[in-house]
């Protein structure tokens, strides 16, 4: 395998056919021959394995798997795969990755990597006394949790801390757990359920539920970058104006939830695509990050951009809860997920969390740059026209003629695409 320091020439990759792209990856030892064969023959998730992953399975559902080359993160180059059905997401990420690489890449920091579980107790007769009793028993509660899942202790992880808080009518007991390379939902749930009877005994109350929290505030990751202004525009004045507008766009997402929601959706265009490609639970990541976006009571943009006039750059920063896994769940079962981890060079869970957060920041950069300059539609139109042409039934060989005509048509819709296609075919016959 090519290591992450190797420089490859990706020029023209987007113009190649899927077969040529697969061949390129194999030629550069980014895919092994089995993986190349699997992709070329569309050997994806088998029905047999799918039937083990979920219930009532009647088939498998496919989505495009794309490659975004060369994310430079903490001095290493990563080849990132995206699973997405949305046009322009991959192109935007590639564009941003290239610019940010040339500006020095991303710098990341994993603040911590632990999951949180909770047991909610109700009908507790003396809540203050109960909290004291629970905290006094911390050491034995930690042992109890670890005995419920001894294999994670053998791997160097395990339960780390017990906290208890009174919230309205409840006492909520929180347990932080080092889940190592796993996301940890099942192992934390097992621990919480094991603690519930003892907590009922100690508190004199009843357990309402015992489960992991997706608000993973002990798994925060920060990605930062400083984009050189010359990549915003060659003209200095225009570059300054654009940097200021991007800073304002970031401020707008802090104060207006209507904008914040769309701002964050753009971040998740990249994050979800990579989270899915690496076989992780994207609902869990979305739930945690959206809760984090309103940690002070108002839903806000997750990233910030500031124009550093003195240093002649635009500084981006994104902090997210990112309890991502490289082991467990369905990660080992899906062949294309294995290819994604292989292309990334098998990063650890901490490293993968940094990559995913950086991808979110890159996607956000591309969206804000487009929005504050040409507008988002200019780039989308061509891809939208292509989608409409395909929907109208055009073959790949017909796209070259149909898409430009559709772009010049008064109404860019399916009816127009069908009419132009019919016209082209009539003239051909
Ligand atoms: P698993 O139940 O699959 O447990 C992790 C597995 O990974 C274990 O079998 C463990 O083996 C193995 N493993 C191998 N190497 C390592 C390592 N280095 N570090 C840690 N584990 C390792 O998954 P999780 O407990 O992580 O739970 C995630 C799953 O739970 C996801 O599929 C998620 O969708 C689902 N889920 C999510 C919920 C939520 O988000 N609220 C709720 C319920 C389920 P061993 O046991 O030998 O240590």
Short mmCIF file of N, CA and C and ligand atoms in Angstrom, two decimals, residues 149 151-152 155 179-189 211-214 279-281 283-284 325-330, ligand 1:
data_model
loop_
_atom_site.label_atom_id
_atom_site.label_comp_id
_atom_site.label_asym_id
_atom_site.label_seq_id
_atom_site.Cartn_x
_atom_site.Cartn_y
_atom_site.Cartn_z
N UNK A 149 -18.72 -5.99 31.43
CA UNK A 149 -18.11 -6.04 30.09
C UNK A 149 -16.59 -6.16 30.22
N UNK A 151 -14.30 -7.67 28.56
CA UNK A 151 -13.39 -7.67 27.40
C UNK A 151 -12.85 -6.27 27.10
N UNK A 152 -13.62 -5.22 27.36
CA UNK A 152 -13.12 -3.87 27.07
C UNK A 152 -12.03 -3.47 28.08
N UNK A 155 -8.88 -4.84 26.87
CA UNK A 155 -8.36 -4.05 25.73
C UNK A 155 -7.79 -2.70 26.18
N UNK A 179 -14.13 3.37 25.51
CA UNK A 179 -14.60 2.24 24.67
C UNK A 179 -13.55 1.85 23.61
N UNK A 180 -12.34 2.40 23.74
CA UNK A 180 -11.23 2.09 22.82
C UNK A 180 -11.64 2.31 21.36
N UNK A 181 -11.52 1.30 20.52
CA UNK A 181 -11.77 1.51 19.08
C UNK A 181 -13.26 1.40 18.72
N UNK A 182 -14.10 1.02 19.67
CA UNK A 182 -15.53 0.85 19.36
C UNK A 182 -16.29 2.13 19.66
N UNK A 183 -17.47 2.28 19.01
CA UNK A 183 -18.35 3.40 19.35
C UNK A 183 -18.92 3.18 20.75
N UNK A 184 -19.22 1.95 21.07
CA UNK A 184 -19.49 1.60 22.47
C UNK A 184 -20.93 1.55 22.91
N UNK A 185 -21.88 1.74 21.98
CA UNK A 185 -23.29 1.77 22.41
C UNK A 185 -23.68 0.49 23.14
N UNK A 186 -23.36 -0.65 22.55
CA UNK A 186 -23.79 -1.90 23.18
C UNK A 186 -23.06 -2.14 24.49
N UNK A 187 -21.76 -1.87 24.50
CA UNK A 187 -21.03 -2.14 25.74
C UNK A 187 -21.47 -1.20 26.87
N UNK A 188 -21.75 0.07 26.53
CA UNK A 188 -22.20 1.02 27.56
C UNK A 188 -23.61 0.64 28.03
N UNK A 189 -24.47 0.25 27.08
CA UNK A 189 -25.82 -0.16 27.48
C UNK A 189 -25.77 -1.35 28.44
N UNK A 211 -29.25 3.63 29.63
CA UNK A 211 -28.80 3.61 28.21
C UNK A 211 -27.67 4.62 27.96
N UNK A 212 -26.97 4.38 26.89
CA UNK A 212 -25.94 5.30 26.41
C UNK A 212 -26.56 6.65 26.04
N UNK A 213 -25.79 7.73 26.16
CA UNK A 213 -26.23 9.02 25.63
C UNK A 213 -25.46 9.29 24.34
N UNK A 214 -26.19 9.78 23.33
CA UNK A 214 -25.50 10.15 22.08
C UNK A 214 -24.89 11.55 22.15
N UNK A 279 -18.78 2.81 7.67
CA UNK A 279 -19.63 1.84 8.37
C UNK A 279 -20.06 2.26 9.74
N UNK A 280 -20.06 3.58 9.99
CA UNK A 280 -20.46 4.06 11.31
C UNK A 280 -21.92 4.46 11.36
N UNK A 281 -22.41 4.65 12.59
CA UNK A 281 -23.82 4.97 12.83
C UNK A 281 -24.01 6.48 12.66
N UNK A 283 -26.74 8.23 12.40
CA UNK A 283 -27.80 8.84 13.24
C UNK A 283 -27.20 9.25 14.58
N UNK A 284 -26.31 8.41 15.09
CA UNK A 284 -25.69 8.70 16.39
C UNK A 284 -24.84 9.98 16.29
N UNK A 325 -16.12 4.86 15.28
CA UNK A 325 -15.49 3.56 15.57
C UNK A 325 -14.70 3.04 14.38
N UNK A 326 -13.70 2.22 14.70
CA UNK A 326 -13.04 1.46 13.62
C UNK A 326 -13.29 -0.04 13.81
N UNK A 327 -13.91 -0.39 14.93
CA UNK A 327 -14.24 -1.79 15.21
C UNK A 327 -15.68 -1.86 15.73
N UNK A 328 -16.30 -3.02 15.54
CA UNK A 328 -17.63 -3.25 16.09
C UNK A 328 -18.73 -2.85 15.13
N UNK A 329 -19.99 -2.99 15.58
CA UNK A 329 -21.14 -2.71 14.72
C UNK A 329 -21.06 -3.56 13.47
N UNK A 330 -21.33 -2.94 12.32
CA UNK A 330 -21.31 -3.69 11.05
C UNK A 330 -20.01 -3.44 10.27
P1 LIG B 1 -20.31 -3.87 19.32
O1 LIG B 1 -21.46 -4.39 20.11
O2 LIG B 1 -20.09 -4.46 17.98
O3 LIG B 1 -19.03 -3.98 20.26
C1 LIG B 1 -17.73 -3.67 19.82
C2 LIG B 1 -17.04 -4.91 19.27
O4 LIG B 1 -15.78 -4.59 18.75
C3 LIG B 1 -16.85 -5.97 20.33
O5 LIG B 1 -17.22 -7.20 19.78
C4 LIG B 1 -15.33 -5.94 20.56
O6 LIG B 1 -14.84 -7.20 20.88
C5 LIG B 1 -14.84 -5.53 19.19
N1 LIG B 1 -13.50 -4.96 19.21
C6 LIG B 1 -12.45 -5.46 18.54
N2 LIG B 1 -11.36 -4.71 18.73
C7 LIG B 1 -11.73 -3.70 19.55
C8 LIG B 1 -11.02 -2.59 20.12
N3 LIG B 1 -9.72 -2.39 19.86
N4 LIG B 1 -11.69 -1.74 20.92
C9 LIG B 1 -13.00 -1.93 21.17
N5 LIG B 1 -13.72 -2.97 20.69
C10 LIG B 1 -13.09 -3.85 19.88
O7 LIG B 1 -20.44 -2.32 19.08
P2 LIG B 1 -20.55 -1.13 20.08
O8 LIG B 1 -20.68 -1.50 21.52
O9 LIG B 1 -19.45 -0.21 19.72
O10 LIG B 1 -21.95 -0.50 19.65
C11 LIG B 1 -22.09 0.10 18.38
C12 LIG B 1 -23.34 -0.40 17.70
O11 LIG B 1 -24.47 -0.17 18.54
C13 LIG B 1 -23.61 0.30 16.42
O12 LIG B 1 -24.00 -0.65 15.47
C14 LIG B 1 -24.79 1.20 16.76
O13 LIG B 1 -25.57 1.44 15.61
C15 LIG B 1 -25.53 0.40 17.78
N6 LIG B 1 -26.41 1.09 18.73
C16 LIG B 1 -26.45 2.46 18.87
C17 LIG B 1 -27.25 3.05 19.82
C18 LIG B 1 -27.20 4.53 19.98
O14 LIG B 1 -26.40 5.19 19.33
N7 LIG B 1 -28.02 5.12 20.84
C19 LIG B 1 -28.12 2.25 20.69
C20 LIG B 1 -27.97 0.83 20.48
C21 LIG B 1 -27.16 0.28 19.56
P3 LIG B 1 -14.72 -7.69 22.40
O15 LIG B 1 -16.10 -7.83 22.92
O16 LIG B 1 -13.99 -8.97 22.28
O17 LIG B 1 -13.95 -6.65 23.14
#
